[in-house]
PDB file of C-alpha atoms in Angstrom:
ATOM      1  CA  UNK A   7      -9.737  -6.341 -28.680  1.00  0.00           C
ATOM      2  CA  UNK A   8      -6.771  -4.177 -27.599  1.00  0.00           C
ATOM      3  CA  UNK A   9      -5.169  -4.964 -24.251  1.00  0.00           C
ATOM      4  CA  UNK A  10      -3.543  -2.235 -22.165  1.00  0.00           C
ATOM      5  CA  UNK A  11      -0.322  -3.875 -20.956  1.00  0.00           C
ATOM      6  CA  UNK A  12      -0.047  -1.472 -18.027  1.00  0.00           C
ATOM      7  CA  UNK A  13      -3.294  -2.761 -16.624  1.00  0.00           C
ATOM      8  CA  UNK A  14      -2.073  -6.303 -15.964  1.00  0.00           C
ATOM      9  CA  UNK A  15      -2.655  -7.228 -12.328  1.00  0.00           C
ATOM     10  CA  UNK A  16      -2.422 -10.300 -10.177  1.00  0.00           C
ATOM     11  CA  UNK A  17      -5.563 -11.318  -8.316  1.00  0.00           C
ATOM     12  CA  UNK A  18      -6.657 -14.152  -6.142  1.00  0.00           C
ATOM     13  CA  UNK A  19      -9.472 -15.882  -8.000  1.00  0.00           C
ATOM     14  CA  UNK A  20     -11.970 -17.595  -5.712  1.00  0.00           C
ATOM     15  CA  UNK A  21     -10.553 -20.993  -4.858  1.00  0.00           C
ATOM     16  CA  UNK A  22      -8.130 -21.106  -7.772  1.00  0.00           C
ATOM     17  CA  UNK A  23      -4.905 -19.402  -6.738  1.00  0.00           C
ATOM     18  CA  UNK A  24      -2.983 -16.549  -8.304  1.00  0.00           C
ATOM     19  CA  UNK A  25      -3.767 -15.520 -11.870  1.00  0.00           C
ATOM     20  CA  UNK A  26      -2.461 -12.698 -14.027  1.00  0.00           C
ATOM     21  CA  UNK A  27      -5.482 -11.207 -15.759  1.00  0.00           C
ATOM     22  CA  UNK A  28      -5.479  -8.238 -18.175  1.00  0.00           C
ATOM     23  CA  UNK A  29      -8.143  -5.566 -18.141  1.00  0.00           C
ATOM     24  CA  UNK A  30      -9.937  -5.081 -21.450  1.00  0.00           C
ATOM     25  CA  UNK A  31      -9.507  -1.597 -22.822  1.00  0.00           C
ATOM     26  CA  UNK A  32     -12.723   0.357 -23.349  1.00  0.00           C
ATOM     27  CA  UNK A  33     -13.208   3.621 -25.208  1.00  0.00           C
ATOM     28  CA  UNK A  34     -16.431   4.585 -23.398  1.00  0.00           C
ATOM     29  CA  UNK A  35     -17.904   4.096 -19.958  1.00  0.00           C
ATOM     30  CA  UNK A  36     -20.230   1.188 -19.216  1.00  0.00           C
ATOM     31  CA  UNK A  37     -23.367   3.337 -19.163  1.00  0.00           C
ATOM     32  CA  UNK A  38     -22.672   4.675 -22.662  1.00  0.00           C
ATOM     33  CA  UNK A  39     -21.659   1.229 -23.931  1.00  0.00           C
ATOM     34  CA  UNK A  40     -24.861  -0.388 -22.642  1.00  0.00           C
ATOM     35  CA  UNK A  41     -27.047   2.245 -24.280  1.00  0.00           C
ATOM     36  CA  UNK A  42     -25.095   1.970 -27.517  1.00  0.00           C
ATOM     37  CA  UNK A  43     -25.118  -1.839 -27.513  1.00  0.00           C
ATOM     38  CA  UNK A  44     -28.712  -2.134 -26.334  1.00  0.00           C
ATOM     39  CA  UNK A  45     -27.927  -4.954 -23.893  1.00  0.00           C
ATOM     40  CA  UNK A  46     -26.949  -5.084 -20.240  1.00  0.00           C
ATOM     41  CA  UNK A  47     -24.748  -8.139 -19.659  1.00  0.00           C
ATOM     42  CA  UNK A  48     -25.334  -9.893 -16.357  1.00  0.00           C
ATOM     43  CA  UNK A  49     -23.110 -12.739 -15.179  1.00  0.00           C
ATOM     44  CA  UNK A  50     -25.152 -15.764 -14.081  1.00  0.00           C
ATOM     45  CA  UNK A  51     -24.438 -19.154 -12.536  1.00  0.00           C
ATOM     46  CA  UNK A  52     -26.802 -21.872 -11.338  1.00  0.00           C
ATOM     47  CA  UNK A  53     -27.297 -20.899  -7.693  1.00  0.00           C
ATOM     48  CA  UNK A  54     -30.911 -20.522  -6.542  1.00  0.00           C
ATOM     49  CA  UNK A  55     -32.284 -18.244  -5.179  1.00  0.00           C
ATOM     50  CA  UNK A  56     -29.769 -15.861  -6.776  1.00  0.00           C
ATOM     51  CA  UNK A  57     -29.867 -17.288 -10.324  1.00  0.00           C
ATOM     52  CA  UNK A  58     -31.854 -20.193 -11.735  1.00  0.00           C
ATOM     53  CA  UNK A  59     -32.046 -21.663 -15.235  1.00  0.00           C
ATOM     54  CA  UNK A  60     -35.231 -23.370 -16.420  1.00  0.00           C
ATOM     55  CA  UNK A  61     -34.055 -26.853 -17.512  1.00  0.00           C
ATOM     56  CA  UNK A  62     -36.929 -27.142 -19.973  1.00  0.00           C
ATOM     57  CA  UNK A  63     -36.304 -23.914 -21.862  1.00  0.00           C
ATOM     58  CA  UNK A  64     -32.669 -23.204 -21.033  1.00  0.00           C
ATOM     59  CA  UNK A  65     -33.678 -19.669 -20.056  1.00  0.00           C
ATOM     60  CA  UNK A  66     -32.413 -17.931 -16.935  1.00  0.00           C
ATOM     61  CA  UNK A  67     -35.921 -17.249 -15.747  1.00  0.00           C
ATOM     62  CA  UNK A  68     -35.808 -16.688 -11.993  1.00  0.00           C
ATOM     63  CA  UNK A  69     -33.655 -15.529  -9.121  1.00  0.00           C
ATOM     64  CA  UNK A  70     -32.883 -12.298  -7.313  1.00  0.00           C
ATOM     65  CA  UNK A  71     -30.032 -11.492  -9.710  1.00  0.00           C
ATOM     66  CA  UNK A  72     -32.276 -12.059 -12.720  1.00  0.00           C
ATOM     67  CA  UNK A  73     -35.006  -9.738 -11.420  1.00  0.00           C
ATOM     68  CA  UNK A  74     -32.506  -7.054 -10.461  1.00  0.00           C
ATOM     69  CA  UNK A  75     -30.644  -7.347 -13.761  1.00  0.00           C
ATOM     70  CA  UNK A  76     -33.882  -6.922 -15.714  1.00  0.00           C
ATOM     71  CA  UNK A  77     -34.812  -3.857 -13.646  1.00  0.00           C
ATOM     72  CA  UNK A  78     -31.431  -2.192 -14.199  1.00  0.00           C
ATOM     73  CA  UNK A  79     -31.524  -2.991 -17.904  1.00  0.00           C
ATOM     74  CA  UNK A  80     -34.982  -1.472 -18.233  1.00  0.00           C
ATOM     75  CA  UNK A  81     -33.856   1.701 -16.461  1.00  0.00           C
ATOM     76  CA  UNK A  82     -31.017   1.983 -18.988  1.00  0.00           C
ATOM     77  CA  UNK A  83     -33.369   1.408 -21.913  1.00  0.00           C
ATOM     78  CA  UNK A  84     -31.697  -1.898 -22.742  1.00  0.00           C
ATOM     79  CA  UNK A  85     -32.425  -5.623 -22.587  1.00  0.00           C
ATOM     80  CA  UNK A  86     -30.783  -7.917 -20.079  1.00  0.00           C
ATOM     81  CA  UNK A  87     -28.312 -10.366 -21.630  1.00  0.00           C
ATOM     82  CA  UNK A  88     -27.293 -13.318 -19.449  1.00  0.00           C
ATOM     83  CA  UNK A  89     -23.740 -14.594 -19.728  1.00  0.00           C
ATOM     84  CA  UNK A  90     -23.003 -17.868 -17.965  1.00  0.00           C
ATOM     85  CA  UNK A  91     -19.950 -17.789 -15.716  1.00  0.00           C
ATOM     86  CA  UNK A  92     -18.800 -19.507 -12.542  1.00  0.00           C
ATOM     87  CA  UNK A  93     -18.130 -17.897  -9.186  1.00  0.00           C
ATOM     88  CA  UNK A  94     -14.446 -18.568  -9.775  1.00  0.00           C
ATOM     89  CA  UNK A  95     -14.157 -16.920 -13.203  1.00  0.00           C
ATOM     90  CA  UNK A  96     -16.693 -14.094 -12.829  1.00  0.00           C
ATOM     91  CA  UNK A  97     -13.993 -11.581 -11.872  1.00  0.00           C
ATOM     92  CA  UNK A  98     -11.976 -12.494 -14.966  1.00  0.00           C
ATOM     93  CA  UNK A  99     -15.152 -12.147 -17.073  1.00  0.00           C
ATOM     94  CA  UNK A 100     -15.587  -8.581 -15.812  1.00  0.00           C
ATOM     95  CA  UNK A 101     -11.963  -7.728 -16.528  1.00  0.00           C
ATOM     96  CA  UNK A 102     -12.174  -9.177 -20.022  1.00  0.00           C
ATOM     97  CA  UNK A 103     -15.333  -7.116 -20.746  1.00  0.00           C
ATOM     98  CA  UNK A 104     -17.508 -10.213 -21.130  1.00  0.00           C
ATOM     99  CA  UNK A 105     -20.053  -9.028 -18.562  1.00  0.00           C
ATOM    100  CA  UNK A 106     -21.022  -5.677 -17.080  1.00  0.00           C
ATOM    101  CA  UNK A 107     -22.058  -6.785 -13.599  1.00  0.00           C
ATOM    102  CA  UNK A 108     -22.015  -9.765 -11.229  1.00  0.00           C
ATOM    103  CA  UNK A 109     -24.428  -9.900  -8.319  1.00  0.00           C
ATOM    104  CA  UNK A 110     -23.965 -11.620  -4.914  1.00  0.00           C
ATOM    105  CA  UNK A 111     -20.167 -11.402  -4.848  1.00  0.00           C
ATOM    106  CA  UNK A 112     -18.593 -10.623  -1.483  1.00  0.00           C
ATOM    107  CA  UNK A 113     -16.216  -7.659  -1.489  1.00  0.00           C
ATOM    108  CA  UNK A 114     -13.045  -9.345  -0.240  1.00  0.00           C
ATOM    109  CA  UNK A 115      -9.694  -7.585  -0.021  1.00  0.00           C
ATOM    110  CA  UNK A 116      -8.325  -9.726  -2.880  1.00  0.00           C
ATOM    111  CA  UNK A 117     -11.272  -9.015  -5.172  1.00  0.00           C
ATOM    112  CA  UNK A 118     -11.046  -5.267  -4.528  1.00  0.00           C
ATOM    113  CA  UNK A 119      -7.643  -5.361  -6.209  1.00  0.00           C
ATOM    114  CA  UNK A 120      -9.264  -6.580  -9.413  1.00  0.00           C
ATOM    115  CA  UNK A 121     -12.750  -5.065  -9.573  1.00  0.00           C
ATOM    116  CA  UNK A 122     -14.806  -2.300  -7.985  1.00  0.00           C
ATOM    117  CA  UNK A 123     -17.724  -2.620  -5.599  1.00  0.00           C
ATOM    118  CA  UNK A 124     -20.426  -0.038  -4.870  1.00  0.00           C
ATOM    119  CA  UNK A 125     -20.578   1.358  -1.361  1.00  0.00           C
ATOM    120  CA  UNK A 126     -24.120   0.097  -0.759  1.00  0.00           C
ATOM    121  CA  UNK A 127     -24.498  -3.611   0.076  1.00  0.00           C
ATOM    122  CA  UNK A 128     -26.670  -5.751  -2.170  1.00  0.00           C
ATOM    123  CA  UNK A 129     -28.099  -7.801   0.707  1.00  0.00           C
ATOM    124  CA  UNK A 130     -27.167  -9.427   3.994  1.00  0.00           C
ATOM    125  CA  UNK A 131     -26.910 -13.118   4.688  1.00  0.00           C
ATOM    126  CA  UNK A 132     -26.662 -14.593   8.120  1.00  0.00           C
ATOM    127  CA  UNK A 133     -25.150 -17.413  10.059  1.00  0.00           C
ATOM    128  CA  UNK A 134     -27.997 -19.900  10.416  1.00  0.00           C
ATOM    129  CA  UNK A 135     -28.821 -23.423  11.485  1.00  0.00           C
ATOM    130  CA  UNK A 136     -30.872 -26.098   9.787  1.00  0.00           C
ATOM    131  CA  UNK A 137     -32.309 -27.844  12.822  1.00  0.00           C
ATOM    132  CA  UNK A 138     -34.563 -30.806  13.575  1.00  0.00           C
ATOM    133  CA  UNK A 139     -38.206 -29.808  13.507  1.00  0.00           C
ATOM    134  CA  UNK A 140     -38.642 -30.629  17.185  1.00  0.00           C
ATOM    135  CA  UNK A 141     -35.535 -28.757  18.365  1.00  0.00           C
ATOM    136  CA  UNK A 142     -36.469 -25.508  20.121  1.00  0.00           C
ATOM    137  CA  UNK A 143     -34.075 -22.924  18.677  1.00  0.00           C
ATOM    138  CA  UNK A 144     -34.513 -19.166  18.867  1.00  0.00           C
ATOM    139  CA  UNK A 145     -31.191 -17.998  20.304  1.00  0.00           C
ATOM    140  CA  UNK A 146     -27.623 -19.307  20.171  1.00  0.00           C
ATOM    141  CA  UNK A 147     -27.922 -20.040  23.878  1.00  0.00           C
ATOM    142  CA  UNK A 148     -30.648 -22.583  23.087  1.00  0.00           C
ATOM    143  CA  UNK A 149     -27.971 -24.638  21.315  1.00  0.00           C
ATOM    144  CA  UNK A 150     -25.459 -24.334  24.133  1.00  0.00           C
ATOM    145  CA  UNK A 151     -26.297 -27.665  25.751  1.00  0.00           C
ATOM    146  CA  UNK A 152     -24.381 -30.979  25.942  1.00  0.00           C
ATOM    147  CA  UNK A 153     -27.410 -32.771  24.506  1.00  0.00           C
ATOM    148  CA  UNK A 154     -27.382 -30.721  21.286  1.00  0.00           C
ATOM    149  CA  UNK A 155     -25.205 -32.056  18.459  1.00  0.00           C
ATOM    150  CA  UNK A 156     -24.096 -29.400  15.937  1.00  0.00           C
ATOM    151  CA  UNK A 157     -22.327 -30.089  12.627  1.00  0.00           C
ATOM    152  CA  UNK A 158     -19.906 -27.523  11.176  1.00  0.00           C
ATOM    153  CA  UNK A 159     -17.204 -27.548   8.465  1.00  0.00           C
ATOM    154  CA  UNK A 160     -13.877 -27.968  10.260  1.00  0.00           C
ATOM    155  CA  UNK A 161     -11.672 -24.868  10.717  1.00  0.00           C
ATOM    156  CA  UNK A 162     -14.329 -22.622   9.149  1.00  0.00           C
ATOM    157  CA  UNK A 163     -15.761 -19.329  10.404  1.00  0.00           C
ATOM    158  CA  UNK A 164     -18.817 -21.340  11.504  1.00  0.00           C
ATOM    159  CA  UNK A 165     -16.570 -23.669  13.527  1.00  0.00           C
ATOM    160  CA  UNK A 166     -14.930 -20.692  15.210  1.00  0.00           C
ATOM    161  CA  UNK A 167     -18.254 -19.026  16.027  1.00  0.00           C
ATOM    162  CA  UNK A 168     -20.026 -22.041  17.544  1.00  0.00           C
ATOM    163  CA  UNK A 169     -16.885 -23.029  19.451  1.00  0.00           C
ATOM    164  CA  UNK A 170     -16.898 -19.598  21.101  1.00  0.00           C
ATOM    165  CA  UNK A 171     -20.665 -19.150  21.567  1.00  0.00           C
ATOM    166  CA  UNK A 172     -21.950 -22.706  22.170  1.00  0.00           C
ATOM    167  CA  UNK A 173     -18.991 -24.358  23.939  1.00  0.00           C
ATOM    168  CA  UNK A 174     -21.235 -26.716  25.932  1.00  0.00           C
ATOM    169  CA  UNK A 175     -22.762 -28.239  22.769  1.00  0.00           C
ATOM    170  CA  UNK A 176     -21.526 -31.444  21.163  1.00  0.00           C
ATOM    171  CA  UNK A 177     -19.781 -29.793  18.196  1.00  0.00           C
ATOM    172  CA  UNK A 178     -18.979 -32.272  15.433  1.00  0.00           C
ATOM    173  CA  UNK A 179     -16.571 -31.142  12.719  1.00  0.00           C
ATOM    174  CA  UNK A 180     -16.630 -32.330   9.090  1.00  0.00           C
ATOM    175  CA  UNK A 181     -14.374 -31.752   6.045  1.00  0.00           C
ATOM    176  CA  UNK A 182     -16.821 -29.514   4.152  1.00  0.00           C
ATOM    177  CA  UNK A 183     -20.391 -28.172   3.839  1.00  0.00           C
ATOM    178  CA  UNK A 184     -21.685 -31.273   2.075  1.00  0.00           C
ATOM    179  CA  UNK A 185     -20.395 -33.624   4.766  1.00  0.00           C
ATOM    180  CA  UNK A 186     -21.891 -31.463   7.524  1.00  0.00           C
ATOM    181  CA  UNK A 187     -25.273 -31.435   5.775  1.00  0.00           C
ATOM    182  CA  UNK A 188     -25.065 -35.203   5.208  1.00  0.00           C
ATOM    183  CA  UNK A 189     -24.593 -35.675   8.949  1.00  0.00           C
ATOM    184  CA  UNK A 190     -27.816 -33.784   9.571  1.00  0.00           C
ATOM    185  CA  UNK A 191     -29.627 -35.740   6.872  1.00  0.00           C
ATOM    186  CA  UNK A 192     -28.612 -39.063   8.429  1.00  0.00           C
ATOM    187  CA  UNK A 193     -29.662 -37.964  11.926  1.00  0.00           C
ATOM    188  CA  UNK A 194     -26.159 -38.036  13.374  1.00  0.00           C
ATOM    189  CA  UNK A 195     -26.546 -34.399  14.486  1.00  0.00           C
ATOM    190  CA  UNK A 196     -29.460 -32.216  15.578  1.00  0.00           C
ATOM    191  CA  UNK A 197     -28.449 -29.137  13.570  1.00  0.00           C
ATOM    192  CA  UNK A 198     -25.966 -27.974  10.963  1.00  0.00           C
ATOM    193  CA  UNK A 199     -24.543 -24.443  11.080  1.00  0.00           C
ATOM    194  CA  UNK A 200     -23.619 -22.540   7.894  1.00  0.00           C
ATOM    195  CA  UNK A 201     -24.323 -19.165   6.313  1.00  0.00           C
ATOM    196  CA  UNK A 202     -27.912 -19.443   5.174  1.00  0.00           C
ATOM    197  CA  UNK A 203     -27.693 -19.590   1.315  1.00  0.00           C
ATOM    198  CA  UNK A 204     -26.457 -23.222   1.124  1.00  0.00           C
ATOM    199  CA  UNK A 205     -28.934 -24.191   3.830  1.00  0.00           C
ATOM    200  CA  UNK A 206     -31.800 -22.931   1.648  1.00  0.00           C
ATOM    201  CA  UNK A 207     -30.904 -25.467  -1.039  1.00  0.00           C
ATOM    202  CA  UNK A 208     -30.361 -28.178   1.582  1.00  0.00           C
ATOM    203  CA  UNK A 209     -33.775 -27.576   3.148  1.00  0.00           C
ATOM    204  CA  UNK A 210     -35.442 -27.751  -0.265  1.00  0.00           C
ATOM    205  CA  UNK A 211     -33.614 -30.963  -1.186  1.00  0.00           C
ATOM    206  CA  UNK A 212     -34.102 -32.740   2.136  1.00  0.00           C
ATOM    207  CA  UNK A 213     -37.693 -31.680   2.668  1.00  0.00           C
ATOM    208  CA  UNK A 214     -37.213 -31.596   6.419  1.00  0.00           C
ATOM    209  CA  UNK A 215     -35.818 -29.411   9.168  1.00  0.00           C
ATOM    210  CA  UNK A 216     -36.349 -25.765   9.978  1.00  0.00           C
ATOM    211  CA  UNK A 217     -34.069 -22.909   8.979  1.00  0.00           C
ATOM    212  CA  UNK A 218     -33.388 -20.503  11.835  1.00  0.00           C
ATOM    213  CA  UNK A 219     -31.193 -17.426  12.297  1.00  0.00           C
ATOM    214  CA  UNK A 220     -30.501 -17.617  16.053  1.00  0.00           C
ATOM    215  CA  UNK A 221     -30.325 -14.362  17.968  1.00  0.00           C
ATOM    216  CA  UNK A 222     -28.325 -12.258  18.211  1.00  0.00           C
ATOM    217  CA  UNK A 223     -28.098 -12.462  14.419  1.00  0.00           C
ATOM    218  CA  UNK A 224     -24.600 -12.732  12.927  1.00  0.00           C
ATOM    219  CA  UNK A 225     -24.843 -11.157   9.472  1.00  0.00           C
ATOM    220  CA  UNK A 226     -22.465 -10.034   6.743  1.00  0.00           C
ATOM    221  CA  UNK A 227     -23.002  -8.120   3.537  1.00  0.00           C
ATOM    222  CA  UNK A 228     -22.852  -9.464   0.014  1.00  0.00           C
ATOM    223  CA  UNK A 229     -22.082  -7.083  -2.802  1.00  0.00           C
ATOM    224  CA  UNK A 230     -21.986  -6.483  -6.557  1.00  0.00           C
ATOM    225  CA  UNK A 231     -18.806  -6.683  -8.637  1.00  0.00           C
ATOM    226  CA  UNK A 232     -18.134  -4.162 -11.418  1.00  0.00           C
ATOM    227  CA  UNK A 233     -15.296  -3.535 -13.847  1.00  0.00           C
ATOM    228  CA  UNK A 234     -12.545  -1.478 -12.228  1.00  0.00           C
ATOM    229  CA  UNK A 235     -12.127   2.230 -12.871  1.00  0.00           C
ATOM    230  CA  UNK A 236     -15.599   3.194 -14.154  1.00  0.00           C
ATOM    231  CA  UNK A 237     -16.588   5.607 -11.375  1.00  0.00           C
ATOM    232  CA  UNK A 238     -19.760   6.809 -13.115  1.00  0.00           C
ATOM    233  CA  UNK A 239     -21.109   3.276 -13.441  1.00  0.00           C
ATOM    234  CA  UNK A 240     -20.169   2.398  -9.850  1.00  0.00           C
ATOM    235  CA  UNK A 241     -22.066   5.476  -8.635  1.00  0.00           C
ATOM    236  CA  UNK A 242     -25.093   4.583 -10.779  1.00  0.00           C
ATOM    237  CA  UNK A 243     -25.231   0.993  -9.512  1.00  0.00           C
ATOM    238  CA  UNK A 244     -24.805   2.213  -5.943  1.00  0.00           C
ATOM    239  CA  UNK A 245     -27.849   4.466  -6.363  1.00  0.00           C
ATOM    240  CA  UNK A 246     -29.947   1.617  -7.778  1.00  0.00           C
ATOM    241  CA  UNK A 247     -29.000  -0.756  -4.953  1.00  0.00           C
ATOM    242  CA  UNK A 248     -29.904   1.812  -2.300  1.00  0.00           C
ATOM    243  CA  UNK A 249     -33.294   2.435  -3.919  1.00  0.00           C
ATOM    244  CA  UNK A 250     -34.098  -1.285  -4.248  1.00  0.00           C
ATOM    245  CA  UNK A 251     -33.032  -2.064  -0.689  1.00  0.00           C
ATOM    246  CA  UNK A 252     -34.705   0.871   1.049  1.00  0.00           C
ATOM    247  CA  UNK A 253     -37.994   0.368  -0.802  1.00  0.00           C
ATOM    248  CA  UNK A 254     -38.066  -3.313   0.163  1.00  0.00           C
ATOM    249  CA  UNK A 255     -37.885  -4.373  -3.484  1.00  0.00           C
ATOM    250  CA  UNK A 256     -34.728  -6.431  -2.940  1.00  0.00           C
ATOM    251  CA  UNK A 257     -36.489  -8.477  -0.256  1.00  0.00           C
ATOM    252  CA  UNK A 258     -39.565  -8.900  -2.502  1.00  0.00           C
ATOM    253  CA  UNK A 259     -37.438 -10.234  -5.367  1.00  0.00           C
ATOM    254  CA  UNK A 260     -35.716 -12.614  -2.954  1.00  0.00           C
ATOM    255  CA  UNK A 261     -39.013 -13.950  -1.591  1.00  0.00           C
ATOM    256  CA  UNK A 262     -40.327 -14.366  -5.139  1.00  0.00           C
ATOM    257  CA  UNK A 263     -37.213 -16.369  -6.049  1.00  0.00           C
ATOM    258  CA  UNK A 264     -37.649 -18.571  -2.991  1.00  0.00           C
ATOM    259  CA  UNK A 265     -41.243 -19.327  -3.972  1.00  0.00           C
ATOM    260  CA  UNK A 266     -40.195 -20.193  -7.521  1.00  0.00           C
ATOM    261  CA  UNK A 267     -37.500 -22.482  -6.081  1.00  0.00           C
ATOM    262  CA  UNK A 268     -40.156 -24.317  -4.092  1.00  0.00           C
ATOM    263  CA  UNK A 269     -39.470 -22.800  -0.672  1.00  0.00           C
ATOM    264  CA  UNK A 270     -41.872 -21.001   1.636  1.00  0.00           C
ATOM    265  CA  UNK A 271     -40.362 -17.519   2.208  1.00  0.00           C
ATOM    266  CA  UNK A 272     -41.690 -17.656   5.773  1.00  0.00           C
ATOM    267  CA  UNK A 273     -39.316 -20.547   6.460  1.00  0.00           C
ATOM    268  CA  UNK A 274     -36.227 -18.715   5.180  1.00  0.00           C
ATOM    269  CA  UNK A 275     -34.191 -15.908   6.774  1.00  0.00           C
ATOM    270  CA  UNK A 276     -34.693 -12.428   5.283  1.00  0.00           C
ATOM    271  CA  UNK A 277     -31.841 -10.635   3.524  1.00  0.00           C
ATOM    272  CA  UNK A 278     -32.506  -7.211   5.025  1.00  0.00           C
ATOM    273  CA  UNK A 279     -30.410  -6.706   8.151  1.00  0.00           C
ATOM    274  CA  UNK A 280     -33.152  -4.648   9.772  1.00  0.00           C
ATOM    275  CA  UNK A 281     -35.605  -7.558   9.550  1.00  0.00           C
ATOM    276  CA  UNK A 282     -33.283  -9.821  11.548  1.00  0.00           C
ATOM    277  CA  UNK A 283     -33.456  -7.765  14.748  1.00  0.00           C
TER     278      UNK A 283
END
C-alpha cells in the first residue's frame, strides 16, 4: 500500500496521547471502492447496545451499529464486513483504510483533525441517573435534597453538572465510572450519574435500579467517523443518517438491540432528542 507522505498528521487518539498516523492513499472514492470490492467494512467493538458479538458463534449479530451497517451495505449492493477495532484505534483504522465507517464516535475537535464526520448526528445520548427503585426521580430538582446521595466520577462533566444543579444533594465523588457504579451497587449512594450508555450495561448487570433521564434533559450528539477527504461518501452517509433518524428507524434498531441485550426498552432512555422532551 502506498503512503502519501504529505498526508501525515498528528492526532489525539482517545485516551492514548499524541500519535503520528499516515493516511492510506486511495485511487477511488469509498462508494466506488465498496461497489468494486463487494463489502462494506464496519468497525466494531464489544459495546452493547451499539455492537455485540455472539460468544457462541463469534458473529457480530446484534447492536445498533450492526443493523445500520447492514442497511447501508444493502443500499450499496454489498455485504457488511465487520472489522474488530477498539475505540482508541478506530480512527487509525479509518486512516489506514482498514475500515470504511465507525459508528457512535463523538465528533471532538481532535478527531476532526484526523477524520470527517457527517453533518447529521447519529443519535443523542443523555445525562442520566441509575437510581434506587424507591427513589422518586423525574426532574433534577428531585435529587436536590440533603438526604439524596449521588455518586459521580470526580472532576468529570457529570461532577460539574450535579455540583451546579443539585448543590443541596450529598454528592460523593469517585475515581472513575466503575467505582461510582460500585458505590450504587453496595448501597452507599441512592443514585449514580453518568451519560446513559454505561448505565444501560450497569442496569443489566446489577438487575436492580431504574434508569432515568431527569428533566430538563441534558443531551449531546454522537456521530459517525469517516475517512478524511471523501466528500461524496460523507454526503452519502449524511443522507442515510437523516433518513434513518427522521423515519424513526434509528430508534427502532436501538430498541431491538436493547431487547437482544436483555433490557426492556421501556426502562431505557431513547436516543432521539425529540423523545426526551
